[in-house]
Amino acid sequence: MSDLHWMTVGAAARAIATRELSPVDLTKALLDRIERLDPKLNAFIRVDGEAALQAARAAEAEVVSGRLRGPLHGVPVGIKDIIDVAGLPTTCHSKILEDNVAAADAVCVEKLRGAGAIVLGKLSTHEFAIGGPSFDLPWPPARNPWNTDHHPGGSSSGSGSGVAAGLFPMALGTDTGGSVRNPASCCGIVGLKPTYGLVSRRGVFPLSFTLDHIGPMTRTVGDNALMLEAIAGHDPLDPGSAAATRGHYASGLERSVRGLRVGFVRHFHETDTPADPEVTAGLEHVARTLEAEGAELHTIKLPTLGEFGAVNRVILQSEAWSIHAPWLSERPEDYGMLSRRRLMAGAFMSSGDYVLASRRRLEMIAEVEAALREVDVLLCASSMDPACRIDRPADVERTYPRQARTPFNVTGHPALAMMAGLSAGGLPVSVQFVGRYFDEATVFAVARAWERAAGTDKKHPAIV
Amino acid sequence: MDKETIELLARRAGLAKALAKFPDDVTASAKQAADVAEKIKRPADPRAEPWPPMRAGIGL
């Protein structure tokens, strides 16, 4: 079998189940690729190669004996390094937690292993999922495989870079202000922030209790649905966990979008934060394509991106401050400059700011809920620009806030970002689909309709 | 926020060490906080509740 590194999760799992592919061969092929390419990409903080091979051998023995653990049996996965993997350090890409060895797997990792996945190692992130890309941390920042002079988005930067580069077919990311969807947008892959509470946060280092989400990152929509099926579900020990039952996300993917009402939130990228013309053209192309597939297009108005962003920042920085205050007090020199500045901001927010943001949040939820009674799914921008160069802090500072992802951390609705096309410079541009609470199935169906029509799942960076 | 207020709030928050070692970072953080909170609309209804609402949990 050639090009094992571009195999989808679904294809690899099927080939392993029918004994056409050995999980050991697949794992070895990916470890070889990691050894060759990761020095350019820095997607990994730690490759756990020996443990991965051992797990692959066990998976192979299980297949031979007729036992399949689940739908991801024998398929490798990368884990963002703010998520616990038993026996490995959870560093959060920070000197603060360099020696913080996890005693147990996070619930999402435990579920992936239960479905048969093989953990390859821990992936780069922005420090504590907030400060980056930074060059003043113990590990270098991840880079974009479409052009390694550019950033891969963050904070789940190693997850996005590694999936796009074919180092692994799936990864776990986390998303508090867009950190799954930003790297998905920059690296041209599929990243989902599920409904708040659908995936347990237990065993994941918190950034902001009421905004944190854990989500799947893959090269195809179908793989994303498979991965979500594996990690979703109620956790009685996570106070934010929803009681809703897990859906069957992969089974309805190929359904037609004929008659589906798609609400295009144009003001996000037309007036709130005017997008790069290539991004605007990409969004229009997605909208026209869905219309040609039979979807009804409507224009939807929501609160402005500026206000969504402010509500997100006040809540995020207030909650993050409550976590980091002791370390910022005693060890401020052990943080990188970006995270130090962003995390200390919480010290200057008042209780009034936090409560005001939380009250406005509930009104914003009501406004998005009202829109989603008029339409079945929302279509809007994710990033307003292709990824800029990683070595130009002023460009990074300018382009990072130019996005439309934070609204759905504020409201908790499921939101998926994926490739809308490629810029003239050969970098991905992106689109975002947003659904009703716990209706990830419709989000996946619309995303799959776009993917099927545009062939975005066949586009890979030229990195070899 | 003026310099004195920033220093007062920073010390009250336990950031004396940061203030001594990274005064520019402390000032940048304070400015971020002041800028962002101003952009939020105040709910017109004084009864508007925050999210998440209080829910009686297992311990109550």
PDB file of C-alpha atoms in Angstrom, chain A residues 27 31 34 44-56 77-79 85-89 105 113 118-123:
ATOM      1  CA  THR A  27       2.593   3.193  12.831  1.00  0.00           C
ATOM      2  CA  LEU A  31       7.019   7.359  12.813  1.00  0.00           C
ATOM      3  CA  ILE A  34       7.710  12.139  11.760  1.00  0.00           C
ATOM      4  CA  PHE A  44       5.655  17.302  18.461  1.00  0.00           C
ATOM      5  CA  ILE A  45       6.839  18.119  21.944  1.00  0.00           C
ATOM      6  CA  ARG A  46       7.381  14.413  22.562  1.00  0.00           C
ATOM      7  CA  VAL A  47       7.139  11.420  20.245  1.00  0.00           C
ATOM      8  CA  ASP A  48       6.295   8.300  22.237  1.00  0.00           C
ATOM      9  CA  GLY A  49       7.468   5.933  19.492  1.00  0.00           C
ATOM     10  CA  GLU A  50       8.260   2.835  21.515  1.00  0.00           C
ATOM     11  CA  ALA A  51       4.923   2.888  23.343  1.00  0.00           C
ATOM     12  CA  ALA A  52       3.118   3.492  20.039  1.00  0.00           C
ATOM     13  CA  LEU A  53       4.819   0.506  18.417  1.00  0.00           C
ATOM     14  CA  GLN A  54       4.020  -1.642  21.423  1.00  0.00           C
ATOM     15  CA  ALA A  55       0.355  -0.606  21.206  1.00  0.00           C
ATOM     16  CA  ALA A  56       0.390  -1.281  17.448  1.00  0.00           C
ATOM     17  CA  VAL A  77      -3.545   9.786  16.896  1.00  0.00           C
ATOM     18  CA  GLY A  78      -1.652  12.849  18.171  1.00  0.00           C
ATOM     19  CA  ILE A  79      -2.608  14.556  21.440  1.00  0.00           C
ATOM     20  CA  VAL A  85      -1.754  10.923  28.609  1.00  0.00           C
ATOM     21  CA  ALA A  86      -0.885   8.573  31.469  1.00  0.00           C
ATOM     22  CA  GLY A  87       2.846   8.396  32.164  1.00  0.00           C
ATOM     23  CA  LEU A  88       3.780  11.352  29.934  1.00  0.00           C
ATOM     24  CA  PRO A  89       4.338  14.961  30.992  1.00  0.00           C
ATOM     25  CA  ASP A 105      -5.396   9.467  30.686  1.00  0.00           C
ATOM     26  CA  ARG A 113      -7.855   4.173  23.290  1.00  0.00           C
ATOM     27  CA  ILE A 118      -2.796   4.390  19.158  1.00  0.00           C
ATOM     28  CA  VAL A 119      -1.245   7.433  20.856  1.00  0.00           C
ATOM     29  CA  LEU A 120       1.852   8.661  18.978  1.00  0.00           C
ATOM     30  CA  GLY A 121       2.850  11.442  21.351  1.00  0.00           C
ATOM     31  CA  LYS A 122       2.225  14.952  22.627  1.00  0.00           C
ATOM     32  CA  LEU A 123       1.826  17.932  20.326  1.00  0.00           C
TER      33      LEU A 123
END
